Coordinates of C-alpha atoms in Angstrom, one line a residue:
M1065 CA 22.5 66.8 255.1
T1066 CA 23.6 67.3 251.5
G1067 CA 23.6 64.3 249.2
P1068 CA 26.2 63.3 246.6
A1069 CA 26.6 65.8 243.8
S1070 CA 24.8 64.8 240.6
P1071 CA 26.9 65.0 237.3
R1072 CA 26.3 68.4 235.6
I1073 CA 24.3 68.2 232.4
T1074 CA 23.3 70.9 230.0
D1075 CA 20.0 69.6 228.7
D1076 CA 17.1 67.5 230.0
S1077 CA 17.3 64.5 227.6
V1078 CA 18.7 62.4 230.5
L1079 CA 17.5 63.3 234.0
V1080 CA 20.1 62.6 236.6
E1081 CA 19.1 62.4 240.3
V1082 CA 20.5 61.0 243.5
R1083 CA 18.1 59.7 246.2
G1084 CA 19.5 58.0 249.2
R1085 CA 22.4 55.8 248.1
T1086 CA 21.2 55.4 244.5
G1087 CA 21.8 57.3 241.3
Y1088 CA 18.8 57.4 239.0
L1089 CA 19.1 57.9 235.2
T1090 CA 15.8 58.7 233.3
L1091 CA 15.8 58.9 229.5
N1092 CA 13.6 61.9 229.0
R1093 CA 12.4 62.0 225.4
P1094 CA 9.0 60.3 225.8
K1095 CA 7.5 61.7 222.6
A1096 CA 10.3 60.0 220.7
L1097 CA 10.0 56.8 222.7
N1098 CA 13.2 57.9 224.5
A1099 CA 15.3 57.3 221.3
L1100 CA 19.0 57.5 222.2
S1101 CA 21.0 60.3 220.8
H1102 CA 24.8 60.8 221.0
I1103 CA 24.5 63.4 223.7
M1104 CA 22.3 61.1 225.8
A1105 CA 24.9 58.3 225.6
R1106 CA 27.5 60.8 226.8
R1107 CA 25.3 62.0 229.7
I1108 CA 24.9 58.4 230.8
D1109 CA 28.6 57.8 230.6
D1110 CA 29.3 61.0 232.5
A1111 CA 27.0 59.9 235.3
L1112 CA 28.5 56.4 235.5
T1113 CA 32.0 58.0 235.7
A1114 CA 30.9 60.3 238.6
W1115 CA 29.2 57.5 240.5
E1116 CA 31.7 54.7 239.9
T1117 CA 34.1 55.8 242.6
D1118 CA 31.7 57.8 244.8
P1119 CA 31.5 55.8 248.1
R1120 CA 28.1 57.4 248.8
I1121 CA 26.5 55.7 245.7
D1122 CA 25.7 52.0 245.9
T1123 CA 23.4 51.4 243.0
V1124 CA 22.5 52.9 239.6
V1125 CA 19.0 52.7 238.2
I1126 CA 18.0 53.4 234.6
S1127 CA 14.5 53.9 233.3
G1128 CA 12.5 55.7 230.6
A1129 CA 10.1 58.7 231.0
G1130 CA 6.5 58.2 230.0
E1131 CA 4.4 55.1 229.8
R1132 CA 5.5 53.6 226.5
G1133 CA 9.0 52.2 227.1
L1134 CA 12.6 52.5 228.3
C1135 CA 14.0 53.2 224.8
A1136 CA 13.0 52.4 221.2
G1137 CA 16.6 52.5 220.0
G1138 CA 18.9 54.9 218.4
D1139 CA 17.8 58.1 216.7
I1140 CA 17.5 56.6 213.3
R1141 CA 16.2 59.7 211.6
S1142 CA 19.6 61.2 212.4
I1143 CA 21.3 58.1 211.1
H1144 CA 19.3 58.3 207.9
D1145 CA 20.3 61.9 207.3
D1146 CA 23.9 61.2 208.1
A1147 CA 24.1 58.2 205.8
R1148 CA 22.5 60.1 202.9
S1149 CA 25.0 62.9 203.2
G1150 CA 28.0 60.6 203.5
G1151 CA 28.8 61.9 207.0
M1152 CA 30.5 60.3 210.0
A1153 CA 28.3 61.5 212.8
S1154 CA 26.7 58.0 213.2
A1155 CA 30.1 56.3 213.3
D1156 CA 31.1 58.7 216.1
F1157 CA 27.9 58.0 218.0
W1158 CA 28.3 54.2 217.7
Y1159 CA 31.9 54.5 218.8
D1160 CA 30.8 56.1 222.1
E1161 CA 27.6 54.1 222.4
Y1162 CA 29.4 50.7 222.1
R1163 CA 32.0 51.7 224.6
L1164 CA 29.1 52.6 227.0
N1165 CA 27.6 49.2 226.4
A1166 CA 30.8 47.5 227.4
R1167 CA 31.2 49.8 230.4
I1168 CA 27.7 48.9 231.6
A1169 CA 28.5 45.2 231.4
R1170 CA 31.6 45.7 233.5
Y1171 CA 30.2 48.3 235.9
P1172 CA 31.4 47.5 239.5
K1173 CA 28.1 48.5 241.2
P1174 CA 24.7 47.1 240.7
Y1175 CA 23.2 48.6 237.5
V1176 CA 19.4 48.1 237.6
A1177 CA 17.6 48.4 234.2
L1178 CA 13.9 48.8 234.3
M1179 CA 12.9 47.3 230.9
D1180 CA 9.3 48.3 231.0
G1181 CA 7.4 48.8 227.7
I1182 CA 9.3 49.1 224.4
V1183 CA 13.0 48.2 224.6
M1184 CA 14.6 47.8 221.2
G1185 CA 18.0 48.2 219.5
G1186 CA 20.0 50.8 221.5
G1187 CA 17.6 50.4 224.3
V1188 CA 18.8 46.8 224.7
G1189 CA 22.3 48.0 224.7
I1190 CA 21.8 50.3 227.8
S1191 CA 19.8 47.7 229.7
A1192 CA 20.5 44.0 228.8
H1193 CA 24.2 44.3 229.7
G1194 CA 23.3 45.5 233.2
S1195 CA 23.7 43.3 236.3
V1196 CA 20.0 43.5 237.4
R1197 CA 17.5 43.5 234.5
V1198 CA 13.8 43.9 235.3
A1199 CA 11.0 43.3 232.8
T1200 CA 7.2 43.8 233.2
E1201 CA 4.1 42.5 231.5
R1202 CA 4.3 45.5 229.2
S1203 CA 7.9 44.7 228.0
R1204 CA 8.4 44.3 224.3
I1205 CA 12.1 43.6 223.7
A1206 CA 13.5 43.2 220.2
M1207 CA 16.5 43.7 218.0
P1208 CA 14.6 44.7 214.8
E1209 CA 17.5 46.0 212.8
T1210 CA 17.2 43.8 209.7
G1211 CA 13.9 45.6 208.9
I1212 CA 15.8 48.8 208.3
G1213 CA 18.8 47.3 206.4
F1214 CA 21.0 47.1 209.5
V1215 CA 22.4 44.4 211.7
P1216 CA 21.9 43.8 215.5
D1217 CA 24.5 45.9 217.3
V1218 CA 25.1 47.3 220.8
G1219 CA 26.3 43.9 221.8
G1220 CA 23.2 42.3 220.4
T1221 CA 25.1 39.7 218.4
Y1222 CA 26.9 38.7 221.6
L1223 CA 23.7 38.4 223.7
L1224 CA 21.7 36.6 221.0
S1225 CA 24.4 34.2 220.0
R1226 CA 24.4 32.9 223.6
A1227 CA 20.7 32.4 223.9
P1228 CA 19.6 28.7 224.2
G1229 CA 19.8 26.7 221.0
E1230 CA 18.9 28.9 217.9
L1231 CA 16.5 31.2 219.7
G1232 CA 18.8 34.1 219.2
T1233 CA 19.1 33.4 215.5
H1234 CA 15.4 33.4 215.1
L1235 CA 15.0 36.7 217.0
A1236 CA 17.9 38.4 215.1
L1237 CA 16.7 37.4 211.6
T1238 CA 13.0 38.1 212.1
G1239 CA 13.3 41.1 214.5
A1240 CA 10.4 39.6 216.5
P1241 CA 9.6 41.3 219.8
I1242 CA 9.3 39.1 222.9
G1243 CA 7.9 39.5 226.4
A1244 CA 9.3 39.0 229.9
A1245 CA 9.2 35.2 230.0
D1246 CA 10.8 34.7 226.6
A1247 CA 13.4 37.4 227.3
R1248 CA 14.3 35.7 230.5
L1249 CA 14.6 32.4 228.7
C1250 CA 17.0 34.0 226.2
G1251 CA 19.1 35.6 228.9
L1252 CA 18.1 39.2 228.2
V1253 CA 16.4 39.9 231.5
D1254 CA 16.7 38.5 235.0
C1255 CA 13.3 38.9 236.6
F1256 CA 9.7 40.0 236.3
V1257 CA 8.1 42.7 238.3
P1258 CA 4.4 43.7 237.6
S1259 CA 4.3 47.3 236.3
Q1260 CA 2.0 48.5 239.1
R1261 CA 4.8 47.6 241.5
L1262 CA 7.5 49.6 239.8
P1263 CA 6.9 52.8 241.7
D1264 CA 7.4 50.9 245.0
L1265 CA 10.5 49.1 243.6
V1266 CA 12.0 52.4 242.5
A1267 CA 11.5 53.9 245.9
A1268 CA 12.9 50.9 247.7
L1269 CA 16.0 50.9 245.6
S1270 CA 17.0 54.3 247.1
Y1271 CA 17.6 52.6 250.5
T1272 CA 17.7 48.9 249.9
P1273 CA 20.4 46.8 248.2
A1274 CA 19.4 46.1 244.6
N1275 CA 19.0 42.3 244.7
E1276 CA 17.0 42.5 248.0
A1277 CA 14.7 45.2 246.7
V1278 CA 14.1 43.5 243.4
G1279 CA 13.5 40.2 245.1
R1280 CA 10.9 41.8 247.3
Y1281 CA 8.7 42.7 244.3
A1282 CA 9.5 40.0 241.8
A1283 CA 7.0 37.5 240.6
E1284 CA 6.6 34.8 238.0
P1285 CA 5.9 36.3 234.5
P1286 CA 3.0 35.3 232.3
P1287 CA 3.9 32.3 230.1
G1288 CA 6.0 32.9 227.0
E1289 CA 5.9 31.2 223.6
L1290 CA 9.5 30.3 222.6
A1291 CA 9.9 27.4 225.0
D1292 CA 7.2 25.4 223.1
Q1293 CA 8.7 26.4 219.7
R1294 CA 12.3 25.2 220.4
D1295 CA 12.0 22.0 218.3
W1296 CA 11.4 23.8 215.0
I1297 CA 13.4 26.8 215.8
D1298 CA 16.5 24.8 216.7
E1299 CA 16.2 22.6 213.7
C1300 CA 15.5 25.2 211.1
Y1301 CA 17.9 27.9 212.2
A1302 CA 20.9 25.6 212.6
A1303 CA 21.3 25.7 208.8
D1304 CA 24.4 27.3 207.4
T1305 CA 22.7 29.7 205.1
V1306 CA 19.7 32.0 205.2
E1307 CA 18.3 30.3 202.1
E1308 CA 18.4 26.9 203.8
I1309 CA 16.9 28.3 207.0
V1310 CA 14.0 29.7 205.0
R1311 CA 13.6 26.4 203.1
R1312 CA 13.5 24.4 206.4
L1313 CA 11.0 26.9 207.9
L1314 CA 8.6 26.5 204.9
D1315 CA 9.0 22.7 205.0
T1316 CA 8.1 22.2 208.7
G1317 CA 4.3 22.4 208.1
V1318 CA 4.2 24.6 211.3
A1319 CA 2.2 27.8 210.8
A1320 CA 4.5 29.9 213.1
A1321 CA 7.6 28.6 211.1
K1322 CA 6.0 29.6 207.8
E1323 CA 5.2 33.0 209.2
A1324 CA 8.8 33.4 210.3
A1325 CA 10.0 32.6 206.8
G1326 CA 7.6 35.2 205.4
T1327 CA 8.9 37.7 207.8
I1328 CA 12.6 37.0 206.9
H1329 CA 11.7 37.6 203.2
T1330 CA 10.5 41.1 204.0
K1331 CA 13.8 42.1 205.6
S1332 CA 16.9 43.4 203.8
P1333 CA 18.5 40.3 202.1
T1334 CA 22.0 41.7 202.7
A1335 CA 21.2 42.5 206.3
V1336 CA 19.9 39.1 207.1
K1337 CA 22.9 37.4 205.5
V1338 CA 25.3 39.7 207.4
T1339 CA 23.4 39.1 210.6
L1340 CA 23.7 35.3 210.3
A1341 CA 27.4 35.6 209.7
A1342 CA 27.8 38.0 212.6
L1343 CA 26.0 35.7 215.0
R1344 CA 28.0 32.7 214.0
S1345 CA 31.2 34.7 214.4
A1346 CA 30.1 36.1 217.8
R1347 CA 29.6 32.6 219.2
E1348 CA 33.3 32.1 218.8
L1349 CA 34.4 35.4 220.2
D1350 CA 35.6 35.3 223.8
S1351 CA 34.1 38.6 225.1
L1352 CA 31.4 41.2 224.6
E1353 CA 34.2 43.7 223.7
R1354 CA 35.3 41.6 220.8
A1355 CA 31.7 41.3 219.5
L1356 CA 31.3 45.1 219.8
E1357 CA 34.5 45.6 217.8
Q1358 CA 33.0 43.4 215.1
E1359 CA 29.7 45.2 215.2
Y1360 CA 31.4 48.5 214.8
R1361 CA 33.0 47.4 211.5
I1362 CA 29.6 46.1 210.3
A1363 CA 27.8 49.3 211.4
C1364 CA 30.3 51.6 209.6
A1365 CA 30.0 49.5 206.4
A1366 CA 26.2 49.8 206.6
L1367 CA 26.5 53.5 206.3
S1368 CA 27.6 53.1 202.7
S1369 CA 25.0 50.4 202.0
P1370 CA 21.9 51.5 200.1
D1371 CA 19.6 49.4 202.3
L1372 CA 20.2 51.4 205.5
V1373 CA 18.9 54.6 203.9
E1374 CA 16.1 52.8 202.1
G1375 CA 15.0 50.8 205.1
I1376 CA 14.8 53.9 207.4
R1377 CA 13.0 55.8 204.6
A1378 CA 10.3 53.1 204.2
Q1379 CA 9.8 52.5 208.0
V1380 CA 10.3 55.9 209.5
I1381 CA 10.5 58.7 207.0
D1382 CA 7.8 58.0 204.4
K1383 CA 6.3 55.1 206.4
D1384 CA 5.1 53.3 203.2
R1385 CA 6.5 50.0 204.6
D1386 CA 7.6 49.2 201.1
P1387 CA 11.4 49.2 201.0
H1388 CA 13.2 48.5 197.7
W1389 CA 16.2 46.5 198.8
S1390 CA 19.4 46.3 196.7
P1391 CA 20.1 43.4 196.0
R1392 CA 16.4 42.5 196.1
T1393 CA 16.8 38.7 196.8
L1394 CA 18.8 36.5 199.0
A1395 CA 20.2 34.7 196.0
E1396 CA 21.7 37.9 194.7
V1397 CA 23.7 38.6 197.8
T1398 CA 27.2 37.2 197.3
D1399 CA 29.7 36.0 199.8
A1400 CA 31.8 39.0 198.8
D1401 CA 28.9 41.3 199.6
V1402 CA 28.8 39.9 203.1
A1403 CA 32.5 39.9 203.6
R1404 CA 32.7 43.6 203.0
F1405 CA 30.9 44.3 206.3
F1406 CA 33.7 42.6 208.3
R1407 CA 36.7 44.3 206.8
P1408 CA 39.0 46.0 209.3
L1409 CA 38.9 49.8 209.5
G1410 CA 42.5 50.3 210.2
R1411 CA 43.1 53.3 212.5
H1412 CA 39.3 53.9 212.6
D1413 CA 38.6 50.5 214.2
L1414 CA 37.0 50.4 217.6
S1415 CA 39.4 48.7 220.0
F1416 CA 39.1 47.6 223.6
A1417 CA 42.6 46.2 223.7
E1418 CA 43.8 48.3 226.6
E1419 CA 40.7 47.6 228.7
I1420 CA 40.8 43.8 228.0
G1421 CA 44.5 43.7 228.8
A1422 CA 43.8 45.5 232.2
Q1423 CA 41.1 42.9 233.1
S1424 CA 43.3 39.9 232.4

């Protein structure tokens, strides 16, 4: 008996396979930590299109090839080169990527994301919006964008703004990675499955309903750290400005808070201020789509910001870990500097108006 046809692809950066009643997507760039490219985003979207109305497909599963992680984020070397040249390839990529993020969140069939290993940036976008999100003891989940002069995107401001208290603000400004228990506390994952049980889970998903299969292999994760840090996190990060947040962190007398303040001072001053403004705004937005529209404006503005090129240079190109931010200090970043990132793009804006209208 012939199974459902898999979507046709022309390269192997995303492996597409059907087993039983489940479609499997495997990001297949393990040497690059499965960094997400534009063509990969399109391949995933093509597969979701083909499977959405196929009655023979009940479930979609996404995972990453290799042992290191699902996806370390977007291909930032390409973004660096594009920003330096004044191109628009990155904006085109984000346009399609953000629409994919929204599609995953609204997908009508179970979308199981195996968030094993490193899951950062764009990797969060193709997993944390899914309906069944599985972490392991190896999971390291983060939105580290402020370290490269960028701002959490792929719906990250929406997700983090809805974490309990100010946990999302802490994670967004510092870029700190978290494990399974803390990710579950913050609403980024649903359950924990020990990594040695993943092969059995993957096999079971081909013939067992998603929630039943995951429930069969789920366990309680190792303890996290954030629950015990809520007092100082909620107090410090509730401040209205980054400067006040840092001051409160330093005044707590808590070693972890002082470390967080030091971490924030290593990030792009412009990026952390824009990030705080984006998070506060996202809290008031009524849908993921609205947050993605805002993030698209911010991302496009970042292309012309010196900090994005400099941040990627320092972290990925030259790897000297010594970025020279411009402006160099929080005090030098003005309200007008921040406001520039939120300006409408006119006919170039990302808009989900038709989709949101159809859902209402």
